[in-house]
Coordinates of C-alpha atoms in Angstrom, one line a residue:
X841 CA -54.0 -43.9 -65.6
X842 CA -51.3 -46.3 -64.8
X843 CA -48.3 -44.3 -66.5
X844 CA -50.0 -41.2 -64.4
X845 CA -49.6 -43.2 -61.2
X846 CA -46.0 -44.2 -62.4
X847 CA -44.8 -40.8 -63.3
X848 CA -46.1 -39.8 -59.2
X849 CA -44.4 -42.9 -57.9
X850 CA -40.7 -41.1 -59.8
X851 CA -41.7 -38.0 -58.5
X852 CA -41.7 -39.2 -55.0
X853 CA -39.1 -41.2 -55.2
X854 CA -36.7 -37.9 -56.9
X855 CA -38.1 -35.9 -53.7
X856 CA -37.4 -38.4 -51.2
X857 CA -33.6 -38.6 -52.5
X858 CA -33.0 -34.9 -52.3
X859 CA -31.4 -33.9 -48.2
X860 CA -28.7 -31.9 -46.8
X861 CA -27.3 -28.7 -49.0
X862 CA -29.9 -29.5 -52.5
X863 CA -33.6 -30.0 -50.1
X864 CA -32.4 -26.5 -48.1
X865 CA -32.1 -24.4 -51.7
X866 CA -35.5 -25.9 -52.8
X867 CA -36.7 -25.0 -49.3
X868 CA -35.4 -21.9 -50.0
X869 CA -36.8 -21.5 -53.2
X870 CA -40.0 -21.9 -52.0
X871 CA -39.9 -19.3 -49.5
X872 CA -39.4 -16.9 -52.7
X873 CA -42.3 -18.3 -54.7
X874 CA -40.7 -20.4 -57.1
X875 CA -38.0 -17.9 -58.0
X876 CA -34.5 -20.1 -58.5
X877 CA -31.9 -17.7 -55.2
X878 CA -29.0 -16.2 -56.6
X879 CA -25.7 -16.9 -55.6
X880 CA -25.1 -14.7 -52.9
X881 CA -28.1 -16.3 -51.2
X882 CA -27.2 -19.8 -51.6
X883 CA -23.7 -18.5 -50.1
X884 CA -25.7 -17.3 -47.1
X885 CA -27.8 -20.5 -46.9
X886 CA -24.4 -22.8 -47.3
X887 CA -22.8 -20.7 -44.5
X888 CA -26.0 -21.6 -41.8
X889 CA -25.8 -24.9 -42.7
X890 CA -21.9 -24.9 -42.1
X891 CA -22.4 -23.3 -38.8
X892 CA -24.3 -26.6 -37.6
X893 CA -22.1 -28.8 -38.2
X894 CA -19.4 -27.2 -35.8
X895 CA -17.8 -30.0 -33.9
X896 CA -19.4 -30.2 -30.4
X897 CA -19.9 -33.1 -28.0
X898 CA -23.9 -32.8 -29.3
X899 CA -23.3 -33.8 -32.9
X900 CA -23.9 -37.0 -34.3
X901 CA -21.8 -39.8 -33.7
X902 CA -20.9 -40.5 -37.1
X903 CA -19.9 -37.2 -37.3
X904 CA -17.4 -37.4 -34.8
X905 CA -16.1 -40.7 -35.5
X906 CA -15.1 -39.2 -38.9
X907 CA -13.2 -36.7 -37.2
X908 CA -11.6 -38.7 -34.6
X909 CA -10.6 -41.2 -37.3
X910 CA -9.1 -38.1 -39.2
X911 CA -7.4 -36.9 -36.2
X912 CA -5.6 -40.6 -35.6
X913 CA -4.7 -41.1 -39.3
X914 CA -2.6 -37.8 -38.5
X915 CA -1.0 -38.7 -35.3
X916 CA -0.1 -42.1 -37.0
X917 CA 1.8 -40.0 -39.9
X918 CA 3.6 -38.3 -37.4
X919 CA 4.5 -41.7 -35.4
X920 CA 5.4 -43.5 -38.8
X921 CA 7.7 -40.8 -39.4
X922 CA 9.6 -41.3 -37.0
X923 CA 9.5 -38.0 -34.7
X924 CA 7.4 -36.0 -32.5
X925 CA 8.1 -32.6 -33.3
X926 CA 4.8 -32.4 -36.1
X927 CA 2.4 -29.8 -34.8
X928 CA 1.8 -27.5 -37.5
X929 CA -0.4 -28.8 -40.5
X930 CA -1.9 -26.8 -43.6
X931 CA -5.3 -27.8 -45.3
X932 CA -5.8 -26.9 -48.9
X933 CA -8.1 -28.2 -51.7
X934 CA -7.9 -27.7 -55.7
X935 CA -10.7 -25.2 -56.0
X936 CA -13.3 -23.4 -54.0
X937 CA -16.0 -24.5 -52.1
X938 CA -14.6 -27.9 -51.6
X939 CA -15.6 -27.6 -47.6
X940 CA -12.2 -27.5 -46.3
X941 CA -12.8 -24.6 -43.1
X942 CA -15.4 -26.8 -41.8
X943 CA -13.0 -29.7 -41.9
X944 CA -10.0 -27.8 -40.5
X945 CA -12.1 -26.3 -37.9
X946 CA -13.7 -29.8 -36.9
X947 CA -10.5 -31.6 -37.1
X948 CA -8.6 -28.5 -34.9
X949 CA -11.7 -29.2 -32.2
X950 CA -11.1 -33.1 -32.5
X951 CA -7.4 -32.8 -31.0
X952 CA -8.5 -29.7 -28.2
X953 CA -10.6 -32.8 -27.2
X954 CA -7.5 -34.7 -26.0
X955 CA -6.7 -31.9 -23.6
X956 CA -4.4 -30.4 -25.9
X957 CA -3.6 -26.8 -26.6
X958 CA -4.6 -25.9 -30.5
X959 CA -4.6 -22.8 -32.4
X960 CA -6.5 -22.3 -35.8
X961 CA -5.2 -19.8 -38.2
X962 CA -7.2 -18.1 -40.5
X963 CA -4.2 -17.9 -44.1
X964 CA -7.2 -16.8 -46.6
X965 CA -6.1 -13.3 -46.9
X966 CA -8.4 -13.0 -50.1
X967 CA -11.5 -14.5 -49.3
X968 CA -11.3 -15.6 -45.2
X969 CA -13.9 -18.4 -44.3
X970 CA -13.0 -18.8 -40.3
X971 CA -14.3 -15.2 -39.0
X972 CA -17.6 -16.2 -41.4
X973 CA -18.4 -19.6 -40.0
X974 CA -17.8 -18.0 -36.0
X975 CA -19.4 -15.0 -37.2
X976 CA -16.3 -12.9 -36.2
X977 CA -14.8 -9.4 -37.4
X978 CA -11.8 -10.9 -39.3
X979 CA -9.9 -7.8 -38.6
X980 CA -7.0 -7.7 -36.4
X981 CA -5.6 -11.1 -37.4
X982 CA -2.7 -12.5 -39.2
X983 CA -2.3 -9.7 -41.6
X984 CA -1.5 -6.9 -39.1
X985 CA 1.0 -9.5 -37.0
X986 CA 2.7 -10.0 -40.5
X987 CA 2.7 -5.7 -41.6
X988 CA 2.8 -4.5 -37.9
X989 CA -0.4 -2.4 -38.8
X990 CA -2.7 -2.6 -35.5
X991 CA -2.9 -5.1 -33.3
X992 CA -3.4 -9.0 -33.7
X993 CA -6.2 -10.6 -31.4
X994 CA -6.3 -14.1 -30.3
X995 CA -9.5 -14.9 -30.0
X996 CA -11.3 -17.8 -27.9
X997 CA -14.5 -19.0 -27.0
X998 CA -16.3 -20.3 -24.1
X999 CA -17.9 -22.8 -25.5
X1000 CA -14.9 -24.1 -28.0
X1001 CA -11.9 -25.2 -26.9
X1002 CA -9.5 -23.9 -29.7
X1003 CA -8.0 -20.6 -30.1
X1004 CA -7.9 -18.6 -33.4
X1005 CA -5.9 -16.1 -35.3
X1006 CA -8.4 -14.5 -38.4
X1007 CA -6.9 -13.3 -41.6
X1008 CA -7.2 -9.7 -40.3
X1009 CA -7.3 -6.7 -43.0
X1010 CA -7.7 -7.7 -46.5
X1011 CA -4.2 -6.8 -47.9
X1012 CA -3.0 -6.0 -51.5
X1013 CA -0.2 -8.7 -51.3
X1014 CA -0.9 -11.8 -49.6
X1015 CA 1.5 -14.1 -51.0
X1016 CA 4.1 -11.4 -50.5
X1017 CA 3.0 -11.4 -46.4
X1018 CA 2.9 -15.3 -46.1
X1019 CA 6.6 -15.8 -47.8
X1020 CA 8.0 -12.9 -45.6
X1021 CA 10.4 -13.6 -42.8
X1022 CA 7.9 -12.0 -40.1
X1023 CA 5.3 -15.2 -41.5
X1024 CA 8.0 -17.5 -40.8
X1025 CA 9.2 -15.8 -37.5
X1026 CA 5.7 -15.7 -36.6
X1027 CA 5.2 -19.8 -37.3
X1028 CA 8.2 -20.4 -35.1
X1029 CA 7.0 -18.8 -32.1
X1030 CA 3.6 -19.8 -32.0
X1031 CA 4.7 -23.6 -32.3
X1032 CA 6.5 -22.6 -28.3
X1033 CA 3.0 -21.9 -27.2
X1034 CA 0.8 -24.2 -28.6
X1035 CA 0.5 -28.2 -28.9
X1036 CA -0.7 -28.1 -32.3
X1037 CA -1.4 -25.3 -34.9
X1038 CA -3.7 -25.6 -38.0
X1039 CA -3.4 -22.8 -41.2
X1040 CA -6.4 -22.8 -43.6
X1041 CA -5.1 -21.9 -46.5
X1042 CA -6.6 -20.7 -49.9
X1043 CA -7.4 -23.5 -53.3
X1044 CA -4.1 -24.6 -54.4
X1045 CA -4.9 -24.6 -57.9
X1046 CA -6.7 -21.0 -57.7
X1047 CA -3.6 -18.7 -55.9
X1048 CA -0.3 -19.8 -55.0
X1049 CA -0.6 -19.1 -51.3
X1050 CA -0.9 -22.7 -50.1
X1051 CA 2.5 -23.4 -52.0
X1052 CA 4.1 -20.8 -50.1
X1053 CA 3.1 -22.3 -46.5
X1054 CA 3.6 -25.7 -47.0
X1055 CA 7.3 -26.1 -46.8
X1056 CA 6.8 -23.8 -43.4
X1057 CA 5.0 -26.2 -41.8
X1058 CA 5.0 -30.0 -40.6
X1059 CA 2.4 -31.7 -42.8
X1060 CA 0.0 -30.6 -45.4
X1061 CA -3.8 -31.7 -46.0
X1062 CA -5.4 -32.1 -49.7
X1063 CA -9.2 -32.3 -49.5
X1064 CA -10.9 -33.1 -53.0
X1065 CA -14.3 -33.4 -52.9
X1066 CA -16.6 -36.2 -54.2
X1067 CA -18.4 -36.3 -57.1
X1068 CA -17.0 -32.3 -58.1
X1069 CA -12.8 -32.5 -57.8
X1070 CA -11.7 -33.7 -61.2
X1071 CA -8.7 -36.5 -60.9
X1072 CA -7.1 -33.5 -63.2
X1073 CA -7.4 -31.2 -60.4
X1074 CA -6.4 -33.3 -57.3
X1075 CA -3.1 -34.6 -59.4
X1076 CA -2.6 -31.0 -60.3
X1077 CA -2.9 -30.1 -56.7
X1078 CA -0.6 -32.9 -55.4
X1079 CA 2.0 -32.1 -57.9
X1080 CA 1.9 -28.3 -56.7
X1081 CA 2.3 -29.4 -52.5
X1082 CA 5.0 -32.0 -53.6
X1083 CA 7.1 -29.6 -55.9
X1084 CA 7.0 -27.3 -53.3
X1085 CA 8.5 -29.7 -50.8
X1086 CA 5.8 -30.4 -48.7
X1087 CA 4.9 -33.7 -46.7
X1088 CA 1.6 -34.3 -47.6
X1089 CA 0.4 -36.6 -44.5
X1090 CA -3.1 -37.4 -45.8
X1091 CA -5.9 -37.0 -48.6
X1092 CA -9.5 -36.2 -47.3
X1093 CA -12.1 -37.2 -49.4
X1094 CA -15.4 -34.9 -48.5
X1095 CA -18.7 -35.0 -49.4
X1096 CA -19.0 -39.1 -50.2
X1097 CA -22.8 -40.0 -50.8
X1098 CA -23.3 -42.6 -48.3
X1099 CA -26.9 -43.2 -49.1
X1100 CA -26.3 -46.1 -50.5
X1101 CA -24.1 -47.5 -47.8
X1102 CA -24.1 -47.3 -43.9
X1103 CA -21.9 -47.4 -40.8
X1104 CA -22.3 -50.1 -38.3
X1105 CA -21.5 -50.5 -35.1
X1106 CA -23.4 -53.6 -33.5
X1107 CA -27.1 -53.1 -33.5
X1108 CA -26.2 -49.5 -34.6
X1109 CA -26.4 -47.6 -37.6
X1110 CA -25.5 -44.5 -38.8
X1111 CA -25.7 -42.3 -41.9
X1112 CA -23.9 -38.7 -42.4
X1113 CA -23.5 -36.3 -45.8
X1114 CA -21.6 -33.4 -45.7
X1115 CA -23.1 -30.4 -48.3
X1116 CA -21.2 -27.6 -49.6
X1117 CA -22.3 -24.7 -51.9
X1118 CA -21.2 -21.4 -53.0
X1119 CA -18.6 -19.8 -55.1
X1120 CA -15.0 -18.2 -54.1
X1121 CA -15.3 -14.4 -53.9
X1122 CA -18.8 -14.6 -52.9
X1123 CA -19.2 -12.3 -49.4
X1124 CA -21.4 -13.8 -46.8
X1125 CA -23.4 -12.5 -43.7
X1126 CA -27.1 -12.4 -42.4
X1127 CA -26.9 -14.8 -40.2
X1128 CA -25.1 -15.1 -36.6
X1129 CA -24.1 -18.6 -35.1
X1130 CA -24.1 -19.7 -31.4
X1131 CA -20.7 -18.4 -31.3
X1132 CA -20.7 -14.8 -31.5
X1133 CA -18.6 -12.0 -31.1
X1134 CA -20.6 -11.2 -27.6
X1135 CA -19.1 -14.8 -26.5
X1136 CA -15.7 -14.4 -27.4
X1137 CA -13.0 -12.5 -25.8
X1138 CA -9.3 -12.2 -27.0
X1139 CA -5.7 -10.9 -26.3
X1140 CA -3.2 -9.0 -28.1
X1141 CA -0.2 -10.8 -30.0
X1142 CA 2.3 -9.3 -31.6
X1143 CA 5.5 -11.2 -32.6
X1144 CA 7.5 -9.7 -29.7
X1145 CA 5.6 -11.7 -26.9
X1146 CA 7.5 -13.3 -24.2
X1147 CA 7.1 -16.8 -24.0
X1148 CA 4.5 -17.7 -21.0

């Protein structure tokens, strides 16, 4: 009796440690009887979860601290470098799924916040993540700027204060497009418009796209992620941005279990876990987020714009 009343003592304590991105696939595991979701499901789950934890003045505190600590820890490798003129910065990670869209879409919302004009451009030409967490069309984006195939939108929202380029058609050759002279031209004259741009770019240790931006831009971002990035892979990653001559202003570690630990603030206490699932290649959709194509509206760009 006693070993029966230990072994539902473990049990409870298991369940009680399971939340965020692991309690919503047993959730949904329920919902289809016991039957373990396939991938493409827990891809659709992953992305709903994603699209609530958008950056807005509602989310938790922690949550934006996080971000507005990111934010400074930028600004301060601009300052310790000794110039002003950084406003462009790439994000990349070793390998898929590693949560870095949600990062560089939080952090792009953290500096709108200081009044600033920011622009968020969508690089994943293979597999784009931006148009899938604003549920967007990701045509019409950077891949028709760069071929001159149809138009390129800017698109904006109401209720966000950034501005966004998607990845636009799926080409045949993105790394050929992103180390073209029209990517570069393009790179230049969007820095004259804009306070600060951001380019989500592809896994560094999957495709060589990130590579190929990096030394276009002012500083790149590596995000690893805890408990899944093998030291292998981040030192394989931060070889790859350093050989390719990028300044590599920061390492973002995502996904830390802080269950264990907690932020304080006076009498105040906060906990916050970032969960990510799903594998690269995987297609998304189902579900539609608060900001929807019916909220957005957009103008044309092409890389013959006057300067406003």
């Amino acid at each position: 009796m006693a070993s029966n009343n230990k072994s539902n003592t473990a049990k409870t304590a298991a369940s009680k440690k399971k939340s965020g991105f692991s309690q919503a696939i047993d959730n949904l595991a329920k919902k289809l009887n016991g039957k373990k979701p396939d991938q493409k499901e827990i891809a659709r789950q992953t992305l709903r979860l994603n699209r609530k934890r958008i950056l807005t003045p509602d989310s938790p505190y922690a949550v934006k601290e996080a971000y507005v600590s990111l934010r400074t820890k930028l600004l301060l490798s601009i300052a310790s470098d000794g110039t002003d003129n950084c406003k462009t910065f790439v994000i990349t990670s070793p390998n898929p799924s590693e949560g870095k869209s949600i990062t560089i879409l939080n952090t792009a919302i953290s500096f709108a916040m200081l009044g600033k004009n920011v622009l968020l451009v969508d690089c994943d030409m293979r597999r784009p993540n931006v148009s899938r967490l604003l549920d967007i069309s990701s045509k019409n984006g950077l891949s028709n700027l760069l071929t001159g195939i149809n138009e390129c939108h800017v698109r904006t929202f109401e209720d966000l204060p950034i501005s966004f380029i998607t990845a636009g058609d799926i080409p045949p050759n993105p790394s050929e497009l992103l180390s073209s002279e029209a990517f570069k031209n393009a790179v230049a004259k969007l820095k004259k418009s804009y306070d600060y741009i951001f380019f989500d770019a592809p896994p560094i240790n999957v495709v060589a796209d990130a590579q190929i931006i990096a030394p276009m831009v002012d500083g790149a971002i590596l995000l690893v992620r805890s408990d899944s990035t093998l030291y292998t892979e981040a030192k394989q990653a931060e070889e790859a941005l350093t050989a390719a001559g990028a300044k590599i202003c920061g390492i973002v570690l995502n996904d830390v279990n802080l269950k264990s630990s907690k932020y304080s603030y006076n009498k105040y206490k906060y906990k916050y876990k970032y969960r990510y699932g799903s594998k690269y290649g995987y297609k998304y959709g189902g579900y539609r987020s608060h900001y929807s194509r019916e909220s957005a509206y957009e103008h044309k760009y092409t890389l013959d714009e006057e300067e406003k």
